[in-house]
mmCIF file of C-alpha atoms in Angstrom:
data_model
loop_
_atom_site.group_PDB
_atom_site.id
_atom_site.type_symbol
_atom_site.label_atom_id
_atom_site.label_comp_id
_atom_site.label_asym_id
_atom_site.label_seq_id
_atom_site.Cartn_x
_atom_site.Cartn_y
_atom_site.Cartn_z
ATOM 1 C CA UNK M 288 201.758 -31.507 -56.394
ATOM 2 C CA UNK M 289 202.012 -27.899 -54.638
ATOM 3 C CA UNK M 290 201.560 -28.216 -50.539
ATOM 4 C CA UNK M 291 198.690 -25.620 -49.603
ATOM 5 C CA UNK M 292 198.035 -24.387 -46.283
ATOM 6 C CA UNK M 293 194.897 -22.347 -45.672
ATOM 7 C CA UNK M 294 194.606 -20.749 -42.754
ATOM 8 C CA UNK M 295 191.010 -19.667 -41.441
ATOM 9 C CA UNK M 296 190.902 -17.352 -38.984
ATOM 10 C CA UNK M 297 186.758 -17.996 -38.964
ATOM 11 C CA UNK M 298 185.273 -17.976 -35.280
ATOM 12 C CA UNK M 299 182.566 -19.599 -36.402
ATOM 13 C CA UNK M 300 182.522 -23.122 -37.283
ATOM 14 C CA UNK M 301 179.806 -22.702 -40.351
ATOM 15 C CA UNK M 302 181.201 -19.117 -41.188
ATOM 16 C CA UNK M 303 181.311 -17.868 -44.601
ATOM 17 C CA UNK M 304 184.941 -17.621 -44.953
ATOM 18 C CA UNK M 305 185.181 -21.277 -43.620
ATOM 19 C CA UNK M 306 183.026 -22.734 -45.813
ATOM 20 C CA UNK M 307 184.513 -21.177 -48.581
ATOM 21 C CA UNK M 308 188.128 -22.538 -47.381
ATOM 22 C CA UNK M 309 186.480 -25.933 -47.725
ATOM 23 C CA UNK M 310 185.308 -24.879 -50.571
ATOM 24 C CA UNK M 311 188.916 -24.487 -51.858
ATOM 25 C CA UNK M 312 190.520 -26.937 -50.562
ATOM 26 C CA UNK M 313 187.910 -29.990 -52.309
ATOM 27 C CA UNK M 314 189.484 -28.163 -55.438
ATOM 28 C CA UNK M 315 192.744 -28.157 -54.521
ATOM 29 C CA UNK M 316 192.410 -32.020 -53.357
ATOM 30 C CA UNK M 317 190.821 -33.036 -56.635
ATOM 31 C CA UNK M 318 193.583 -31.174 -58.643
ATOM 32 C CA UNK M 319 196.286 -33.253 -56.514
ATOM 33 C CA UNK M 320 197.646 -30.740 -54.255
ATOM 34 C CA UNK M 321 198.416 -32.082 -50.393
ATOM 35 C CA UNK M 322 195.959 -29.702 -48.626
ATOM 36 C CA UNK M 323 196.175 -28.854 -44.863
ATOM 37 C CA UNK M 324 193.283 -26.234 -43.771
ATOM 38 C CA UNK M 325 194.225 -25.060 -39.686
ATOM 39 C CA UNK M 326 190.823 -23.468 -38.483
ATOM 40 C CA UNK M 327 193.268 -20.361 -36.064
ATOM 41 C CA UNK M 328 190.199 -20.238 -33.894
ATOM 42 C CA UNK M 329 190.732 -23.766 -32.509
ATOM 43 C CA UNK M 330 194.544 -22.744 -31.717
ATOM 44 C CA UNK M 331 196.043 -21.608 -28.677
ATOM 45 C CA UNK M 332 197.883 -18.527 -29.875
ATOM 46 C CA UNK M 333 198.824 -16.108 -27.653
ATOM 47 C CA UNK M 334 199.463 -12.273 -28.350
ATOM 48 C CA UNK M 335 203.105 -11.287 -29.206
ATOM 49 C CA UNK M 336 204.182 -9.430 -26.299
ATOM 50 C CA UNK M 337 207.231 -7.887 -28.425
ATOM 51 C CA UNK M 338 209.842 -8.856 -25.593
ATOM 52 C CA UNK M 339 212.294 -10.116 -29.004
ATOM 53 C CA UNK M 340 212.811 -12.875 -26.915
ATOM 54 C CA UNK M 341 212.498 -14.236 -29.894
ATOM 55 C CA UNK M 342 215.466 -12.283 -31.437
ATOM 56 C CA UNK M 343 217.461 -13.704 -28.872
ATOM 57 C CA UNK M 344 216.832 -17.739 -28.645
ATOM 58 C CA UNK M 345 217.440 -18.049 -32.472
ATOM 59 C CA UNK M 346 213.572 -16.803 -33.583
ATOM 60 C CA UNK M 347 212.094 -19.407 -30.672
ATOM 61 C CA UNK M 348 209.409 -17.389 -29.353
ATOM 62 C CA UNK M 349 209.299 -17.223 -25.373
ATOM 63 C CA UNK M 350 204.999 -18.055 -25.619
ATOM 64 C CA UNK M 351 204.529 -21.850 -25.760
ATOM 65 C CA UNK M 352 201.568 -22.500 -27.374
ATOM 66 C CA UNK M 353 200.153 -23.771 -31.114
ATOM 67 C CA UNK M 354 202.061 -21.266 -33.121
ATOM 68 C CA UNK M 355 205.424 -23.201 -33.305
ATOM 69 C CA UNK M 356 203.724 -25.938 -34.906
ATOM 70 C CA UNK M 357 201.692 -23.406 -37.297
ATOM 71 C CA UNK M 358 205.235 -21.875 -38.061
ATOM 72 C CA UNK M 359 206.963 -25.526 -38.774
ATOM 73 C CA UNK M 360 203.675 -25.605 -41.479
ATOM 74 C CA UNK M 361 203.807 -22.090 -42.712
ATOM 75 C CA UNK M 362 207.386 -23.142 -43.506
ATOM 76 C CA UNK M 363 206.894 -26.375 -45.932
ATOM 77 C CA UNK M 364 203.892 -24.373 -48.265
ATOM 78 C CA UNK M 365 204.053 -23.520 -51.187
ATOM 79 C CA UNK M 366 200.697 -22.103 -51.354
ATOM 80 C CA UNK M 367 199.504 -19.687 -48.428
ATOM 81 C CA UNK M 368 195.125 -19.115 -48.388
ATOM 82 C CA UNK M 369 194.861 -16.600 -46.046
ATOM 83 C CA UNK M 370 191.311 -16.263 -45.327
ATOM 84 C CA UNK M 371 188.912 -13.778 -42.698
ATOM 85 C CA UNK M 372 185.775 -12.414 -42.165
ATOM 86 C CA UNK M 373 186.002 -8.856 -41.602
ATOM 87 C CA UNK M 374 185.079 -6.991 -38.477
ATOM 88 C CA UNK M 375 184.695 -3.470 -37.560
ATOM 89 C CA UNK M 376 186.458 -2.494 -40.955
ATOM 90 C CA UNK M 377 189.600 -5.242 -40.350
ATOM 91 C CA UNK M 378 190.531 -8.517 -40.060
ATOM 92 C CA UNK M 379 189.835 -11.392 -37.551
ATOM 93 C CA UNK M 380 191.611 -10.930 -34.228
ATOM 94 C CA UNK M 381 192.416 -14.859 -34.943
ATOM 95 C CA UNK M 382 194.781 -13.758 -38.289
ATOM 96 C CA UNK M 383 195.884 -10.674 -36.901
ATOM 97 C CA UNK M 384 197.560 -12.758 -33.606
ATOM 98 C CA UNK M 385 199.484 -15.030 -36.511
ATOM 99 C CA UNK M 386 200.378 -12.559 -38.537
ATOM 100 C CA UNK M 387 201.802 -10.599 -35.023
ATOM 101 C CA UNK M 388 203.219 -14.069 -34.065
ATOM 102 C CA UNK M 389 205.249 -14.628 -37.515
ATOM 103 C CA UNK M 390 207.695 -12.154 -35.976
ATOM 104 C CA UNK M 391 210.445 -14.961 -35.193
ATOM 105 C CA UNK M 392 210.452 -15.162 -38.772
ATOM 106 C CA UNK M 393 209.437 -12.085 -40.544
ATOM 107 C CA UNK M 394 213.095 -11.196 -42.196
ATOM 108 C CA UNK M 395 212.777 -15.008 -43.938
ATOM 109 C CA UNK M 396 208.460 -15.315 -44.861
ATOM 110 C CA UNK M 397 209.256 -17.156 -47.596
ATOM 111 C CA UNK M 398 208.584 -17.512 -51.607
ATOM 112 C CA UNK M 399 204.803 -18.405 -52.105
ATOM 113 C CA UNK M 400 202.063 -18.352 -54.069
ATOM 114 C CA UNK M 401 198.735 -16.462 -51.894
ATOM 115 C CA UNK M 402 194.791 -16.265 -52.322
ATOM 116 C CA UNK M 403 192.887 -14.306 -50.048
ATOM 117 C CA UNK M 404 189.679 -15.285 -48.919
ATOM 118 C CA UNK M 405 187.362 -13.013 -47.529
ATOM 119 C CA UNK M 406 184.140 -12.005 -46.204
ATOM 120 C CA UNK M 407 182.021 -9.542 -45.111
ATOM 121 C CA UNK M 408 177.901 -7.976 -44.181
ATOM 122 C CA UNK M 409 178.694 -5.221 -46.121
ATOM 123 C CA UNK M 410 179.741 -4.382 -49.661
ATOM 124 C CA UNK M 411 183.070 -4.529 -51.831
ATOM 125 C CA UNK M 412 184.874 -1.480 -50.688
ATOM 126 C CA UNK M 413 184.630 -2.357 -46.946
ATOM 127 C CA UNK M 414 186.859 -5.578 -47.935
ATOM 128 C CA UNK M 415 189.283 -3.872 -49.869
ATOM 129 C CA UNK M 416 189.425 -1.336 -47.322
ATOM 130 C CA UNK M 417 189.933 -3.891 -44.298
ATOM 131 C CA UNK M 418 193.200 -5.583 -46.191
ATOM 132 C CA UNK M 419 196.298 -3.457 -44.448
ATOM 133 C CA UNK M 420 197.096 -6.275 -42.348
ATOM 134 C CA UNK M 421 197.030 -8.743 -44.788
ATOM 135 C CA UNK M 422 198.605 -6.934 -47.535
ATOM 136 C CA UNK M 423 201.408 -6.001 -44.999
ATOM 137 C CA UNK M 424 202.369 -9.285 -44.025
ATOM 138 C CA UNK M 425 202.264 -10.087 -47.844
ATOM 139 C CA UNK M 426 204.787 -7.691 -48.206
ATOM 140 C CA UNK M 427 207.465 -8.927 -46.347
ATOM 141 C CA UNK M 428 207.364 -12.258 -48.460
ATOM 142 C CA UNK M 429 210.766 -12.875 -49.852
ATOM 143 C CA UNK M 430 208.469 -13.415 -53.263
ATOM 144 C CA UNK M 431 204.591 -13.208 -53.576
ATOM 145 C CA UNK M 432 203.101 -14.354 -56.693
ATOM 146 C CA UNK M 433 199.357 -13.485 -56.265
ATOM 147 C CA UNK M 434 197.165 -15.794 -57.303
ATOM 148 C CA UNK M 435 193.453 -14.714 -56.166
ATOM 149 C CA UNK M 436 191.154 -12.609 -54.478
ATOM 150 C CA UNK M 437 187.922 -14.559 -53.471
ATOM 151 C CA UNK M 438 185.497 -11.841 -51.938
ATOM 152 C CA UNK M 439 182.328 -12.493 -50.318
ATOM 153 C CA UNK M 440 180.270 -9.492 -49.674
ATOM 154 C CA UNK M 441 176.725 -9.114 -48.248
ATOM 155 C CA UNK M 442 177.078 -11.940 -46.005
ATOM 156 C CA UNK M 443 176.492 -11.695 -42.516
ATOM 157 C CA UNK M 444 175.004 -14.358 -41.801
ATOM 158 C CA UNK M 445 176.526 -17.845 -40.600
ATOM 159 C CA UNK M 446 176.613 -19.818 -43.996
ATOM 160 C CA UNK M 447 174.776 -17.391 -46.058
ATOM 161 C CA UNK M 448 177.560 -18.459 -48.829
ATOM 162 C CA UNK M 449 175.794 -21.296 -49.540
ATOM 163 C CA UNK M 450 173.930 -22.280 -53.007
ATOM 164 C CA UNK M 451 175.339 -18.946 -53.979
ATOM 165 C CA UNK M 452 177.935 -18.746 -56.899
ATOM 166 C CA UNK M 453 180.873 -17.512 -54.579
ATOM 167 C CA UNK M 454 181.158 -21.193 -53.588
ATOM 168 C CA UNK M 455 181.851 -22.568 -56.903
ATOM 169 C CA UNK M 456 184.144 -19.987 -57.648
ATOM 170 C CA UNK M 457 186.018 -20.996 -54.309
ATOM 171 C CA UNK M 458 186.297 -24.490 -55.697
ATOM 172 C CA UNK M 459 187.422 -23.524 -59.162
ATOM 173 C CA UNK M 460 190.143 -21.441 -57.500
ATOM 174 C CA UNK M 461 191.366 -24.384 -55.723
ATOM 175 C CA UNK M 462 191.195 -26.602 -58.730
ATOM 176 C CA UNK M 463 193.578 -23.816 -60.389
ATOM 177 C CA UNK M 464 196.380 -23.916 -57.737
#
C-alpha cells in the first residue's frame, strides 16, 4: 500500500482536472493505496511573501493558514498527483501558491513517485508548454520517478471530460500506482 496525495488545484468543483483526480483516485482505492485528494481551492493559502521567515523559525512559515497541514501531508506520500487546468498558457494560481509555499522545505521535497494531471480548451502543445512551474518544482525532488502524464485537451467546458476516454485512462492510471 503506497500513500497518494493528489492535489487539485481545480476552481471549479465539476472541473475537468477534478473529475479526472476522482477519476484516479477510485483506481488508486481499488488497487489498495490510502488515497487523500485536497481540492487547493477550498484552502486558505496565502501568497509567500519571501520574508525567509521561514529560514529563520526552523522552515515554520510566518503565514498561518492551511498550508502547514498540506506540508505535514506532502511529507508522509509516497505518491504526489499534481493536477491543473491551465490558464492563460500556465498553471492554476491555486498550485502555483503551493508550489511558492513549499519554500520552508524546498532543500528536503522528498523521494516520490509523480503523475501530472492536466487540462486545457486548447490543444496538446499549449499543455506542454504551460508545465515550467510544475516541472520546476519537480526538479528540486530529492528523487522523482515519473510515473504519468494524463492530458486533457479541448476541454473548456466544466465536465466536458465526461463519457470521454480520458476518464478511463485516469482510472487505469490510478489502478497502476
Amino acid at each position: 500500500m503506497k500513500e497518494v496525495l493528489i492535489l487539485s488545484s481545480s476552481p471549479r468543483k465539476q472541473g475537468n482536472s477534478q473529475l479526472l483526480c476522482e477519476a484516479f483516485q477510485k483506481g488508486a482505492e481499488e488497487s489498495g493505496h490510502k488515497v487523500t485528494l485536497v481540492r487547493l481551492a477550498e484552502k486558505r493559502i496565502g501568497f509567500c511573501r519571501a520574508c525567509d521567515g521561514c529560514m529563520r523559525h526552523e522552515g515554520r512559515c510566518v503565514l498561518q493558514d492551511d498550508m502547514a497541514q498540506l506540508l505535514e501531508q506532502y511529507e508522509w506520500a509516497q505518491v504526489l498527483v499534481l493536477a491543473t487546468p491551465v490558464y492563460f498558457y500556465g498553471i492554476s494560481a491555486q498550485m502555483k501558491t503551493f508550489i511558492d509555499r513549499t519554500y520552508p522545505i524546498w532543500q528536503h521535497l522528498g523521494r516520490r513517485e509523480v503523475y501530472y494531471i492536466v487540462s486545457a480548451g486548447l490543444g496538446t502543445e499549449i499543455i506542454e508548454r504551460s508545465l515550467g512551474d510544475l516541472d520546476g518544482f519537480v526538479e528540486h525532488l530529492e528523487h522523482c520517478a515519473f510515473r504519468g502524464r494524463l492530458y486533457a485537451p479541448g476541454v473548456m467546458e466544466a465536465g466536458k471530460v465526461q463519457g470521454q476516454p480520458v476518464m478511463e485512462q485516469a482510472y487505469q492510471m490510478g489502478k497502476a500506482v
